[in-house]
Each structure stands twice: as C-alpha cells, then as structure tokens.
Coordinates of C-alpha atoms in Angstrom, one line a residue:
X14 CA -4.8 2.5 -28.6
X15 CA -2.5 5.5 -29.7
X16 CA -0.7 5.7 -32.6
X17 CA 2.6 4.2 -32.9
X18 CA 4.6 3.6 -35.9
X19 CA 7.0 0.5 -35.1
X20 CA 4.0 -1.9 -33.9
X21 CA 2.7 -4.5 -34.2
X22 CA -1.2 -5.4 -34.3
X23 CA -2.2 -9.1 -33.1
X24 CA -5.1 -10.3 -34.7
X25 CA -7.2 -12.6 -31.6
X26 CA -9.5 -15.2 -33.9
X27 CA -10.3 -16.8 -30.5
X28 CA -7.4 -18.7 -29.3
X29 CA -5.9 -19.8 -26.4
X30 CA -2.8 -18.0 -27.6
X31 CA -3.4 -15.2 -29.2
X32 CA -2.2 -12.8 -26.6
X33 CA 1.1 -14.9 -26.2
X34 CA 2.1 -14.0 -29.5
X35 CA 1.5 -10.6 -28.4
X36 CA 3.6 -11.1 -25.5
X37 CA 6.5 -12.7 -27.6
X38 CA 6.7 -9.3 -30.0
X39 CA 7.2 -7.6 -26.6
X40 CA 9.8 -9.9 -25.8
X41 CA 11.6 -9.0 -29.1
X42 CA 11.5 -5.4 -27.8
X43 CA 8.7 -4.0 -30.4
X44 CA 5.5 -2.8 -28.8
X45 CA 2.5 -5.1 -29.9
X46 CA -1.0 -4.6 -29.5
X47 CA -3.9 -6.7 -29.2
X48 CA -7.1 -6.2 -31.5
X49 CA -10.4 -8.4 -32.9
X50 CA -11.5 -9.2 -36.6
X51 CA -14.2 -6.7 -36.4
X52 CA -11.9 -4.1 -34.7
X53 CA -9.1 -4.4 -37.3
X54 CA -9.7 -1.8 -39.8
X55 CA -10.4 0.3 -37.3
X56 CA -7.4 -0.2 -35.3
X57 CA -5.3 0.0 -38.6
X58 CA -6.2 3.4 -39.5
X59 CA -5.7 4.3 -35.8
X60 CA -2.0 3.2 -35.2
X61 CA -0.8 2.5 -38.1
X62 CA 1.2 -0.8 -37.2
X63 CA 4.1 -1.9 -39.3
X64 CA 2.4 -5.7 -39.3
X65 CA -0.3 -7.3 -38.9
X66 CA -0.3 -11.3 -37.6
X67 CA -3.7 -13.2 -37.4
X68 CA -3.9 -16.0 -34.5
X69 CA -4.7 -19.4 -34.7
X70 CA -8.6 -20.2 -33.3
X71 CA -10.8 -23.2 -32.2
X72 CA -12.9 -22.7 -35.4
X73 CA -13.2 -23.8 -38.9
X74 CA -13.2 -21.9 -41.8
X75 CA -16.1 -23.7 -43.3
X76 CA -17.9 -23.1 -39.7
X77 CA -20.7 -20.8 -40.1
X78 CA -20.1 -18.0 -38.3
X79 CA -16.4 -17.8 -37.8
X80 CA -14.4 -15.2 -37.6
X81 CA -13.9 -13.2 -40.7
X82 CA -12.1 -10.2 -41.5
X83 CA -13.1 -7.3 -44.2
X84 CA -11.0 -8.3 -47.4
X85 CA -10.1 -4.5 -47.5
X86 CA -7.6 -5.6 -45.0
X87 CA -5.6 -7.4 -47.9
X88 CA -5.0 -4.2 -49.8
X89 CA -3.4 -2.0 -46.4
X90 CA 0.3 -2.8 -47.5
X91 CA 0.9 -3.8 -44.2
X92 CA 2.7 -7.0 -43.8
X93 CA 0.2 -10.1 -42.8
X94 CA 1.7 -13.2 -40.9
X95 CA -1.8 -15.6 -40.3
X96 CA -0.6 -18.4 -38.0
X97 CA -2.6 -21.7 -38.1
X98 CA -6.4 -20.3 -38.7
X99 CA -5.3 -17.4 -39.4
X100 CA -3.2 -18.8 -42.4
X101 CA -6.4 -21.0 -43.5
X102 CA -8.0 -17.9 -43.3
X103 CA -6.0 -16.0 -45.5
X104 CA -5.4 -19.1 -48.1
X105 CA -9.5 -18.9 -48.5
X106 CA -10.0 -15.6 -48.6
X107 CA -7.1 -15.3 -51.3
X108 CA -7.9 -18.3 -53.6
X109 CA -6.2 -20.7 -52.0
X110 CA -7.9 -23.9 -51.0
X111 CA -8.4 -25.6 -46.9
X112 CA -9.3 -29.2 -46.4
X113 CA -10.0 -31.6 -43.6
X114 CA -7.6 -33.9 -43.4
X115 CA -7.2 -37.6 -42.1
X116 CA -3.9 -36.9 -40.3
X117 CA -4.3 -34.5 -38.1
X118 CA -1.5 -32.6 -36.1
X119 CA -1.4 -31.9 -32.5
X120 CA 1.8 -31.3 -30.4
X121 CA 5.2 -31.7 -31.8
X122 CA 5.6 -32.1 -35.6
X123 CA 8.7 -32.3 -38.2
X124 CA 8.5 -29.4 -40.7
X125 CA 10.6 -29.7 -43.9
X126 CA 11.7 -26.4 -45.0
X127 CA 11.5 -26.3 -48.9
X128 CA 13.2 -22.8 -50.0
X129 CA 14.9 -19.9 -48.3
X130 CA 12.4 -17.2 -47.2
X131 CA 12.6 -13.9 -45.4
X132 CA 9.9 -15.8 -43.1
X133 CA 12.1 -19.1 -42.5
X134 CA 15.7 -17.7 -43.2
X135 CA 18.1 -19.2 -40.6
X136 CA 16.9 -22.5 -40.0
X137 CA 17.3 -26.0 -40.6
X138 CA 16.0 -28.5 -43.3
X139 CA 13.8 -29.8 -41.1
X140 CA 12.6 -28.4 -37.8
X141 CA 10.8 -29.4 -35.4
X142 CA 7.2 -27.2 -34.4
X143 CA 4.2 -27.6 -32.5
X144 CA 1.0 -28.0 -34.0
X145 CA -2.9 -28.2 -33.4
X146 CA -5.1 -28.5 -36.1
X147 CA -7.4 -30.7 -37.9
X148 CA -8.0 -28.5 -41.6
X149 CA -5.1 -27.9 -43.1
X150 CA -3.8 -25.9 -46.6
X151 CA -3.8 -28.0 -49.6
X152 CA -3.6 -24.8 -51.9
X153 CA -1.7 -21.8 -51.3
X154 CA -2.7 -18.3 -51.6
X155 CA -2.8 -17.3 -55.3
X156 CA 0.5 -16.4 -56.6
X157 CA 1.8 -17.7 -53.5
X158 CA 4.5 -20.3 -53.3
X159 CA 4.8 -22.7 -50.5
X160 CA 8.0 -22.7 -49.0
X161 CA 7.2 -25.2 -46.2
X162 CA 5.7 -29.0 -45.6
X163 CA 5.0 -31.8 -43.0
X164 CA 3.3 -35.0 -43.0
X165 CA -0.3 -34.0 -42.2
X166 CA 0.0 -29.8 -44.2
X167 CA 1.1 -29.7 -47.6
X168 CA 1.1 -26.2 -47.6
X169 CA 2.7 -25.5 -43.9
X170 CA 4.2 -22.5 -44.6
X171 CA 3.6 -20.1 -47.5
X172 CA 4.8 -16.7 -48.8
X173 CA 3.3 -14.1 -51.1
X174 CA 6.6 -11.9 -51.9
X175 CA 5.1 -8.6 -53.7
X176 CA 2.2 -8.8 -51.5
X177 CA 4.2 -9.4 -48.2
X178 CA 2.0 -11.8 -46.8
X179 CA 3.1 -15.1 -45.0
X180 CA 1.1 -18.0 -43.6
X181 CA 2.3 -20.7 -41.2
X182 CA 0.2 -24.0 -40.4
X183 CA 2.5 -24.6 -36.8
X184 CA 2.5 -22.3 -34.1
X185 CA 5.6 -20.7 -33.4
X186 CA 4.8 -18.7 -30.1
X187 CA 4.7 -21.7 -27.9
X188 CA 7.8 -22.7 -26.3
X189 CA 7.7 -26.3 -27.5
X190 CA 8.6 -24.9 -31.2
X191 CA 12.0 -24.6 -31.1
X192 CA 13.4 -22.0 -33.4
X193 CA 9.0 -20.4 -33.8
X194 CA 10.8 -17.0 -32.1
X195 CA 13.1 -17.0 -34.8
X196 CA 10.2 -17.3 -37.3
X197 CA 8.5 -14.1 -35.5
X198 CA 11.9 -12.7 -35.3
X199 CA 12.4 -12.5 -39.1
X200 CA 8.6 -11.8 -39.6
X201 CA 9.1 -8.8 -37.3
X202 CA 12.6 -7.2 -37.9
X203 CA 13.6 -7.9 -42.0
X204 CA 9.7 -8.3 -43.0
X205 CA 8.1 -5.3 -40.9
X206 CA 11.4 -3.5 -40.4
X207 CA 10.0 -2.6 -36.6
X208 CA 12.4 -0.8 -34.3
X209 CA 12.8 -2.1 -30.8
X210 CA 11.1 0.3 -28.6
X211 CA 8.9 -1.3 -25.8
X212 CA 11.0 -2.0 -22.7
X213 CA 10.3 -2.1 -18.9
X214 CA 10.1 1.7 -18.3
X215 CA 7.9 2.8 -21.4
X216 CA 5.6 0.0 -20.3
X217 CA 5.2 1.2 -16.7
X218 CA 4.6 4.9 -18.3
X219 CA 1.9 3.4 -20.5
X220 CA 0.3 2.0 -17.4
X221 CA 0.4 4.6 -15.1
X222 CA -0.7 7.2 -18.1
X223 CA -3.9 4.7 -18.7
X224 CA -4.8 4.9 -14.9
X225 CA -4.6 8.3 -14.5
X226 CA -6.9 8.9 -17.4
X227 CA -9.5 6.0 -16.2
X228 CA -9.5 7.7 -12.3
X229 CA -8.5 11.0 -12.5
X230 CA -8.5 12.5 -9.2
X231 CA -11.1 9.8 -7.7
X232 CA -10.2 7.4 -4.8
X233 CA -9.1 4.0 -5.1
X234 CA -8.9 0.9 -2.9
X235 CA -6.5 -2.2 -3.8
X236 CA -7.6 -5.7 -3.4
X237 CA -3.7 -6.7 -2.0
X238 CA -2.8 -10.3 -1.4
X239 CA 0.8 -10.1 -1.2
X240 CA 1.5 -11.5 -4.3
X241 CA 3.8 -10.2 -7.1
X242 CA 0.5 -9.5 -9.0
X243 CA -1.5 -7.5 -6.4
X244 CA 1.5 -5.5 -5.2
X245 CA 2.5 -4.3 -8.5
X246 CA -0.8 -3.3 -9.6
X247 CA -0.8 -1.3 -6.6
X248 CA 2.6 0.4 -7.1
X249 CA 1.3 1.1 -10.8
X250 CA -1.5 2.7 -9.2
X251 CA 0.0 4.7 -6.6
X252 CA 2.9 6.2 -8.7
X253 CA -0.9 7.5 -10.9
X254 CA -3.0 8.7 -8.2
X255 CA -0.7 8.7 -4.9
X256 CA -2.6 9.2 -1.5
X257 CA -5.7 8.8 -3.4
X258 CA -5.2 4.9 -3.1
X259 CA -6.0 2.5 0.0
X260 CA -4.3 -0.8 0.0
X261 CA -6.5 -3.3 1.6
X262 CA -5.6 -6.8 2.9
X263 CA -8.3 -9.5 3.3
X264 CA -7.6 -12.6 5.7
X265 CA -9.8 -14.9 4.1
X266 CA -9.0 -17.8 6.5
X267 CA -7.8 -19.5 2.9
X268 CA -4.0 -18.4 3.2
X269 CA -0.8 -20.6 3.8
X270 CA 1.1 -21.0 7.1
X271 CA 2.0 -17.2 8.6
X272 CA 1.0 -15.8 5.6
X273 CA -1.3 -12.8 6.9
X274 CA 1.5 -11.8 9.6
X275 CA 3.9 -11.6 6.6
X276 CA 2.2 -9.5 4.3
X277 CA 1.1 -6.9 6.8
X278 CA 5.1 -6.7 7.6
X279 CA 6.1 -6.1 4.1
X280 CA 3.0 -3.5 3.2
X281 CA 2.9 -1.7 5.9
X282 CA 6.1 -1.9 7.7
X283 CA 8.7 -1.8 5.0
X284 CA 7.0 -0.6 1.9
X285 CA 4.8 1.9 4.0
X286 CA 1.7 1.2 2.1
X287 CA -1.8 2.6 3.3
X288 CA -2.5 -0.4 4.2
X289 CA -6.3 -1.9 6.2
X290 CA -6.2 -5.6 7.1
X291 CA -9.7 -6.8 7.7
X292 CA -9.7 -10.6 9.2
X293 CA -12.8 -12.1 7.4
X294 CA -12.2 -15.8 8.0
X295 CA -15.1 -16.6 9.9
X296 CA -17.3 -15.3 7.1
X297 CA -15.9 -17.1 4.0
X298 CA -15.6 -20.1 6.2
X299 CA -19.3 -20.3 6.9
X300 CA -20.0 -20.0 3.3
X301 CA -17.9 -22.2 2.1
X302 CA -19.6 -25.2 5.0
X303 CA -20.3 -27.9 2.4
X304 CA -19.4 -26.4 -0.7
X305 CA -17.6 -29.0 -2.8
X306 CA -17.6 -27.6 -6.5
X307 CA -14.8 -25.6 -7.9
X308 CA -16.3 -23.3 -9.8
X309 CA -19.0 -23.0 -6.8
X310 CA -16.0 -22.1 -4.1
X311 CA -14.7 -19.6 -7.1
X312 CA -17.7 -17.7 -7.1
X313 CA -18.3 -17.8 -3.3
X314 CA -15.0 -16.0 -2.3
X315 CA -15.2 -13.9 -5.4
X316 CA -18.5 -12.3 -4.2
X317 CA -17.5 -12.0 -0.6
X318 CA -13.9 -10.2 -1.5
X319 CA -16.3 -8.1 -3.5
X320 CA -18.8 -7.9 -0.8
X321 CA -15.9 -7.0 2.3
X322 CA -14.3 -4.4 -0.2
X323 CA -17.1 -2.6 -0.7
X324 CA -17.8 -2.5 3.3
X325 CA -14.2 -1.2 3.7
X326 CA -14.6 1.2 0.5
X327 CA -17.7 2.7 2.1
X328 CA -15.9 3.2 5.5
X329 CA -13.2 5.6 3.8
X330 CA -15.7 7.3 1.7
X331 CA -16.0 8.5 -2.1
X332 CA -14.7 5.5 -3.4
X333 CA -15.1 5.0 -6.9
X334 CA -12.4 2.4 -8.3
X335 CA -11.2 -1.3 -7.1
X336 CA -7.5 -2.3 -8.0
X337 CA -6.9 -5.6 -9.1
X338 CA -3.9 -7.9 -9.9
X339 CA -5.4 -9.5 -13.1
X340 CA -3.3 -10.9 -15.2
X341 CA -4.0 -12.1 -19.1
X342 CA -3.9 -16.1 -18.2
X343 CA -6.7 -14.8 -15.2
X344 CA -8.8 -13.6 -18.3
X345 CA -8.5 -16.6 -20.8
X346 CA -8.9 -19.2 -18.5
X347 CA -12.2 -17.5 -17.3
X348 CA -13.2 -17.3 -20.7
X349 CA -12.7 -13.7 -22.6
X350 CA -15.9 -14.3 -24.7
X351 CA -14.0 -15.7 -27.4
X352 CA -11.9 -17.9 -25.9
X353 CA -13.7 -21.4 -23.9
X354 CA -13.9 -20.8 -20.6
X355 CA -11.4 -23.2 -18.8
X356 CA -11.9 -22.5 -14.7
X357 CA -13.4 -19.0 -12.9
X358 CA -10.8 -17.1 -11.1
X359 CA -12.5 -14.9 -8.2
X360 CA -10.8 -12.0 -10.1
X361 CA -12.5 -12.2 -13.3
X362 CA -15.7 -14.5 -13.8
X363 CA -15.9 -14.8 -10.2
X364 CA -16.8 -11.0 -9.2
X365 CA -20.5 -10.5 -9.0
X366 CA -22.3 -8.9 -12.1
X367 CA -23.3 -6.2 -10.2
X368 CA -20.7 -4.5 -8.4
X369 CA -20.5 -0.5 -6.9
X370 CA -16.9 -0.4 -7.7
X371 CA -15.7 0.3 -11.0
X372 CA -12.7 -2.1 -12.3
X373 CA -8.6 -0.8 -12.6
X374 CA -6.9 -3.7 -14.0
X375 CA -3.5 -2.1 -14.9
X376 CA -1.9 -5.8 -15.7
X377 CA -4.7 -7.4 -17.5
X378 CA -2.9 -7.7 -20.8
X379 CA 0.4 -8.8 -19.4
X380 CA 2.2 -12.1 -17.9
X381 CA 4.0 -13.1 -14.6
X382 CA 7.6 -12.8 -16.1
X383 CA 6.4 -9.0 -17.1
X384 CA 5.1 -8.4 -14.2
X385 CA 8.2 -9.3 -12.4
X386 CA 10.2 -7.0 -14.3
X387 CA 7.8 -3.9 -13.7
X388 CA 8.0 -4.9 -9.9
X389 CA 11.4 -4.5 -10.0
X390 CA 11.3 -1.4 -12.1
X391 CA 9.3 0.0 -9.0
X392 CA 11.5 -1.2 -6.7
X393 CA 9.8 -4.0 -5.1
X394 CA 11.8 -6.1 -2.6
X395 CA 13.2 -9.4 -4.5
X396 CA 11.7 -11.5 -2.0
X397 CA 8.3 -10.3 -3.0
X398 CA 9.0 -10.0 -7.0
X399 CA 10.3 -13.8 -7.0
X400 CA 7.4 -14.9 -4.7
X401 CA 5.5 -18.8 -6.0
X402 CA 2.1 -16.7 -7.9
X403 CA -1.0 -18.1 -5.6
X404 CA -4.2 -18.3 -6.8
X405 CA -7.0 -15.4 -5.1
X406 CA -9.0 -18.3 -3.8
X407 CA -6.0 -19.7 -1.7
X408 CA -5.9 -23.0 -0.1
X409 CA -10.2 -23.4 -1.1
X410 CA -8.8 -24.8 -4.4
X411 CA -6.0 -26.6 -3.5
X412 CA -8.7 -28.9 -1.2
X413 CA -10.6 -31.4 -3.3
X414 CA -14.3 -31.4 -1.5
X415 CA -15.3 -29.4 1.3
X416 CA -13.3 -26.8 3.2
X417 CA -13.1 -26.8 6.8
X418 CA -10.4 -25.4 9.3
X419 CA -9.0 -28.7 9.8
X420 CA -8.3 -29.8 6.5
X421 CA -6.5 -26.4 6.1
X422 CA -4.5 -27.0 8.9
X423 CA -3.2 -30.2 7.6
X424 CA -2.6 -28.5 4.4
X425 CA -0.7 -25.7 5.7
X426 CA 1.6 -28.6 7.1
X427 CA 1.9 -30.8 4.4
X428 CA 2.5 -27.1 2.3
X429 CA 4.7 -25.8 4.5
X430 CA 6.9 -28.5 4.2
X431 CA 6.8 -28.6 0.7
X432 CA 8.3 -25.0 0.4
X433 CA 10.8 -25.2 3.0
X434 CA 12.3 -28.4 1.4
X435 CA 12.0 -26.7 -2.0
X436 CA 13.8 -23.5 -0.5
X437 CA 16.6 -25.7 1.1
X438 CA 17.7 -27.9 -2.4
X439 CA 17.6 -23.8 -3.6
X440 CA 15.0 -24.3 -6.7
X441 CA 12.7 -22.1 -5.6
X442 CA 14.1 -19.5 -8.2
X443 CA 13.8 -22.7 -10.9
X444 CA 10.3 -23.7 -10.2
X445 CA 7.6 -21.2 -11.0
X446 CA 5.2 -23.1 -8.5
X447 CA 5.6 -25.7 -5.5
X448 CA 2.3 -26.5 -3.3
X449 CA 0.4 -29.2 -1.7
X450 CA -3.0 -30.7 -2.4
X451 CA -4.9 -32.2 -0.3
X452 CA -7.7 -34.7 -1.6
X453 CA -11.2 -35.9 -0.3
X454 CA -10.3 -39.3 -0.2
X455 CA -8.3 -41.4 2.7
X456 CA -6.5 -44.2 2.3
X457 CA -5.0 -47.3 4.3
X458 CA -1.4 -47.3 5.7
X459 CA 0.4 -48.1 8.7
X460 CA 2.0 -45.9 11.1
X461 CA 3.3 -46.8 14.1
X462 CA 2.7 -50.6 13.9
X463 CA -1.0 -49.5 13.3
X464 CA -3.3 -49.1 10.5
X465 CA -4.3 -45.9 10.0
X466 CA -6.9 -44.6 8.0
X467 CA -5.6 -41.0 6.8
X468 CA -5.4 -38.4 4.0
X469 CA -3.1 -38.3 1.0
X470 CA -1.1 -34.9 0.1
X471 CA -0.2 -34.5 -3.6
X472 CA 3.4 -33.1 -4.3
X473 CA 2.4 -30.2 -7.3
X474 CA 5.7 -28.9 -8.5
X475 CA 5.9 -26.9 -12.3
X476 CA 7.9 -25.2 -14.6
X477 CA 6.4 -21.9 -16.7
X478 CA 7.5 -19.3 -18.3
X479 CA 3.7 -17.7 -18.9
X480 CA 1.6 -20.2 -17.1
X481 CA 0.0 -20.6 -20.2
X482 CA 2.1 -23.8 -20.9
X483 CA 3.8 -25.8 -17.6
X484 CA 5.5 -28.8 -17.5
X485 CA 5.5 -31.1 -14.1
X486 CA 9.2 -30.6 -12.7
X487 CA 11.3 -33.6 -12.9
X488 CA 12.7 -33.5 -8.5
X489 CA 15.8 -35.1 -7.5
X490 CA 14.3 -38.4 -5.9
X491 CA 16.0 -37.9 -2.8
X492 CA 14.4 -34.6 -2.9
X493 CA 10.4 -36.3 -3.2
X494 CA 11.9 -38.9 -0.2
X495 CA 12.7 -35.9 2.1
X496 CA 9.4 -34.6 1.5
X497 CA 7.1 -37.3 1.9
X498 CA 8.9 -38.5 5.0
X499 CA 8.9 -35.2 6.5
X500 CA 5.0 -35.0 5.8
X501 CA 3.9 -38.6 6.8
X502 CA 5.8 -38.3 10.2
X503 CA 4.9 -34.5 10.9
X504 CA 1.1 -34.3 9.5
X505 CA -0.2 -37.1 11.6
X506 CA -3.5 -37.0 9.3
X507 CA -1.8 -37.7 6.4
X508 CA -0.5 -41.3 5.6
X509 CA 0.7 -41.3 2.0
X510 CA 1.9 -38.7 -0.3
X511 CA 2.1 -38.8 -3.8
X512 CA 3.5 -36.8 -7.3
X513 CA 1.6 -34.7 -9.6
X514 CA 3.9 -35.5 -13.5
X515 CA 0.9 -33.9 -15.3
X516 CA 1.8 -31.1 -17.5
X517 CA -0.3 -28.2 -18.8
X518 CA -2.5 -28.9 -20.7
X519 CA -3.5 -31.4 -20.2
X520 CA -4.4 -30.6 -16.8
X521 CA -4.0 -26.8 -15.2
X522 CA -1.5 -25.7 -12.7
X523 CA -4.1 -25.4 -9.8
X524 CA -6.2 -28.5 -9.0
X525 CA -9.6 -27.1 -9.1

C-alpha cells in the first residue's frame, strides 16, 4: 500500500463481501483499498485514507474471538461507515447496545428512513435493502441518533455527526439494494470529500508497477487458457517484463468443442504471443479415471497444471515466476482464511503446497467487469474481452461423476449447441454465462418409436455483474424449445434436457 490521500480503506471482518464494497468505491471513481482489523492502524498511518468502512462478517459480537479492532481507531478523525457487523461492532465498542433478535433478516427488507442525513440524503421514506443478519442494534452509539428502522433493526441506520461516524444494519454493496450505491455515494463524496481518481489507466499502471517490483528482471511463464482472465494477466505482465515472459497453453483434454485450435490462433497468430502449447490430455484423463468428487477433480488438475508448468518452465530455463488469471471471487470461494471456504478453484486452493514457482497474480483483487475494461485498455480483441469466463478445470466440473472421453464428447455437443443458439437470439453480450451440464444419471424416454435409456443435459444460463451474485436468466421459451430439440435430436446420448432457475446463492454458477 502507498500513500494516497483521496482513498478509501475497506475494513474485511470476514465476509463474503467485503471486497465488493471495495470494488463499488472503485466504481464511484475513488481508489479503495482492502485491509484486516489487526492491519488497520497500521495501514491508517501508512496511506492516510479519507474513510474508513468496516464490512459485515459471519460472526457475532458476543462470539469469543471475533474480530476486533484497537479503539484507538475511533479517535483517527477519519470518517467510519461499519456496515452490518461492522455497525454492531462499532455500536459495542461505543456504548451502544446489540441483541439477538427473534426476527431475523435475510434478503430483501423495507427500511423506513426517519431523518435526513448526509448518509441517507436523496432517498425515499422507505426503501427497500438487502439484509443478512441475526443480532441486530437496539441502542445506538452514544450520542448517536438513529436516523433509520425496519421491522427486525430498531436501530438500522445511525449517525454520530461531530464524530463522523455512520452505521448501517443492510448492506448496500449488493445489487439487490436498490439505491445502497447511493448510500456509499454520499458516504464517499459529501462525508469523505474523496476526489475521483482511480480509472482504467491508473489501475493498469498500478499493476504493472507491482509486477515489475515482485520479478524484476527474472523470467516468467503464463498459465494462458484463452480466457479474458488469463490473457489479461499476461498482457499486464508483458507490458512489466517484456521478452522475459513465456505464454504457455495447456490442452488439458477438459476444453469445449475447437477450443485448443482457437486459442493458439488468437495467441500466437494474431496477438503474437510467445506462446508453447503442450497437449496433456492423456495425462489428466488417466488421473481423473474414476474420480467422482468435486473438490477431488479440483485438486487433481490443479496439481497436474502445476506439475506440466513446471516441466515446461524447466525446459526454457531460470524460471522463477508463474502467471496466473486469479481473480477475487477465485480467492473467496476457495476460502481466503477468513472467509468459509465455498468450492476449490485449481488456481487458488487447488495448486499444490509445495510448488518451485513463485506466484504473480496481477488480478487477484479485482472482478470480471474490471478485468474487461483493462483488456480493452491493452487492446485485446473484443471477441476475447467479451468471451463467457470458464472455469480452469473446464468441462471436469461441468460433469457430475466420473470423467471420461465420452461423456465429454456428448458434452461438447449438447454445449456447443447451447452457445450457438445463445449467439444466434444475440444475448451472448446479455448473459454473463451459458453452458451445459451433463449429470450421472440417465433417464427413460423415447426416441424413434423406441425407449431409450439416455443422459439428461442441464440448460445453465446466468446473469452477473461480479459473479459474486447471479441470477438464472429468464430465456424466451421458444429459445429453451430450439435448444432442447436441437440437443435431443443431435446428441443421440442424450434424451431429455432440462433448466437450471437457481440463482446464486443459493447455489454457485458452476455445478461442482
């Protein structure tokens, strides 16, 4: 962290979210950093942010062991925002009072707006905000007033004018509160009085300044899977260390229909990346032979991209560093240590602990949307930048039980299918994700006058911003009917087809 004097420090308490309310500072043009209770004081004196906000988290105040910070933070005159634990937090640690309560709150929730605020300025009576919690305020803050209410927090929203310190019980990050960028808005620009200066181009500098200190003149190799999220971590890298970096393209056997041929066309023909395409099929194959767990197949491909890169980095010679596209939901859905761990992706909890090659993770702190814009910023093709994200374990988690070259095949198909039908009704630009999963069950049906005994396909389609939060895309129904004709009479091992309507969370984008 350097210091910077329009930012804005996010407190992480352990939530889900925390870096999202990062990432929707950054939206409002104002650079914001991320930073843990133990860290703060520390990271205070070091940038000197014009506000501080503190996150929501799984734990309860009353929990031993949660997460406190040193009350010297109170007395900074920094503004504080604490949103959801971070508000019980502050309420406690300021003589105010948090109790359990017998109506809890979790999703959408009407909030009654008592009294104009700096915090709540521009917005309605009543409002509607998402919230997740089962403690709630019943005492504000000494000399605090409580300027907000719903039915299950009595104290939903509070302000402490001469101290400058706010608390909110909802959580207005998440898309599904509708005017919470307005709250962050107000907290940000007439509270903090920050100055927009984080856009595309000073981010990119940031990154490629932080690589060229981490590598220096060392060589590199890139862990590319034609994605938005490898490709852009490698154009980050390359504009730090140039010829210094190898690209290097895996054919796990896991990838969709003609996908190998078209990466090595767009790396190495057009981009003119240093580019090394190693075809590793047969190898992950044979590991995977009767694996059927998730997280088992997770850790299996991790270890062997891990395990082929390292062959390939010892071929070139004096490599030090591995590239990687990691992106922030990667991290928290692998578990960060504070947040649960949700499912392993092969690029984070996956890798092996002990690994020759050191980590460059330029993205790790950002989202796809950013990522897009950077992509463009280095003048990635639009094709590429706009491309559906794809998980690094491919098609092995997108097939419920084992994986064997057959059941990719079919998959392919049924996939295939799913994306060209998607491209022609022109939503691919809409959807953030459209795939096929196939399941380890068959079912009965009849095709051709004939019972058949086949597979079913599931139609996954979602909408995101982050992919922290999707929501199952509502498809014309003569969209779904195209589809699942097209599969059931071109896939001749699949004899039913059916629609995924489940949004995140509940369930995750990806299957396994």
């Amino acid at each position: 962290m350097g210091s910077d004097q329009s930012s804005v420090l996010v407190v992480d308490f352990g939530a889900q979210y925390a870096q999202l309310i990062a990432r929707r500072i950054r939206e409002l043009g104002v650079k914001s950093e991320l930073t843990y209770p133990e860290k703060l004081l520390v990271d205070i004196k070091a940038i000197n942010p014009v506000g501080i906000i503190f996150s929501g988290g799984p734990d309860s105040v009353y929990s031993p062991g949660s997460p406190r910070v040193d009350h010297n933070v109170y007395s900074q005159n920094i503004p504080i925002l604490g949103i959801c634990y971070g508000a019980q937090l502050i309420a406690q640690d300021l003589g105010g009072e948090v109790s359990e309560t017998s109506s809890k709150e979790f999703g959408r929730s009407e909030v009654t707006v008592l009294d104009d605020s700096l915090l709540l300025k521009n917005l309605q009576t009543t409002e509607s905000f998402w919230m997740s919690h089962s403690d709630s305020i019943s005492k504000p803050p000494e000399g605090a007033e409580v300027i907000a209410t719903s039915g299950g927090s009595p104290v939903c929203a509070f302000q402490d004018k001469q101290k400058r310190i706010f608390g909110v019980q909802f959580h207005p990050e998440v898309i599904h509160s509708e005017n919470g960028l307005e709250v962050l808005k107000n907290f940000v620009f007439d509270i903090c009085q920050a100055t927009r200066n984080w856009t595309t181009s000073s981010i990119l500098g940031d990154l490629i300044e932080g690589v060229k200190q981490q590598v220096k003149d060392e060589k590199a190799i890139c862990a590319l899977s034609g994605g938005i999220d490898s490709a852009v971590a490698a154009g980050v890298v390359s504009r730090a260390i140039g010829s210094n970096l190898t690209a290097v393209f895996i054919d796990t056997g896991l990838l969709r229909q003609n996908e190998a041929e078209e990466v090595e066309k767009a790396f190495k023909g057009e981009l003119g990346v240093n580019l090394i395409k190693v075809d590793a099929s047969k190898k992950f194959l044979s590991a995977l032979s009767g694996v059927t767990n998730p997280e088992q197949k997770r850790k299996i491909i991790g270890g062997l991209f891990v395990e082929v890169l390292e062959e390939v980095a010892q071929s070139i010679g004096d490599v030090k560093y591995l590239v990687q596209g990691t992106l922030y939901p990667d991290v928290v859905e692998s578990g960060n240590g504070k947040s649960g761990l949700i499912k392993t992706h092969h690029n984070v909890g996956g890798l092996p602990e002990k690994m020759k090659l050191k980590l460059v993770e330029p993205l790790r702190e950002l989202f796809k949307d950013e990522v897009r814009k950077l992509g463009l910023e280095l003048g990635l093709p639009e094709d590429l930048v706009y491309r559906q994200p794809f998980p690094g374990p491919g098609l092995a988690v997108r097939i419920v039980g084992e994986v064997t070259e057959r059941r990719l095949e079919i998959l392919r198909k049924a996939d295939a299918i799913i994306s060209d039908e998607i491209r022609r009704a022109r939503l691919h630009r809409k959807l953030w994700q459209y795939f096929a999963v196939l399941l380890a069950v068959k079912t009965v049906g009849v095709q051709g006058d004939l019972r058949s005994y086949s597979y079913p396909i599931v139609i996954r389609t979602v909408e995101a911003q982050d992919a922290m939060t999707a929501d199952w895309a509502r498809l014309p129904y003569d969209l779904v009917e195209r589809i699942s004709n097209r599969i059931t009479s071109e896939v001749k091992e699949v004899n039913r087809v059916v629609l995924d309507v489940t949004s995140k969370p509940p369930g995750t984008i990806e299957w396994e």
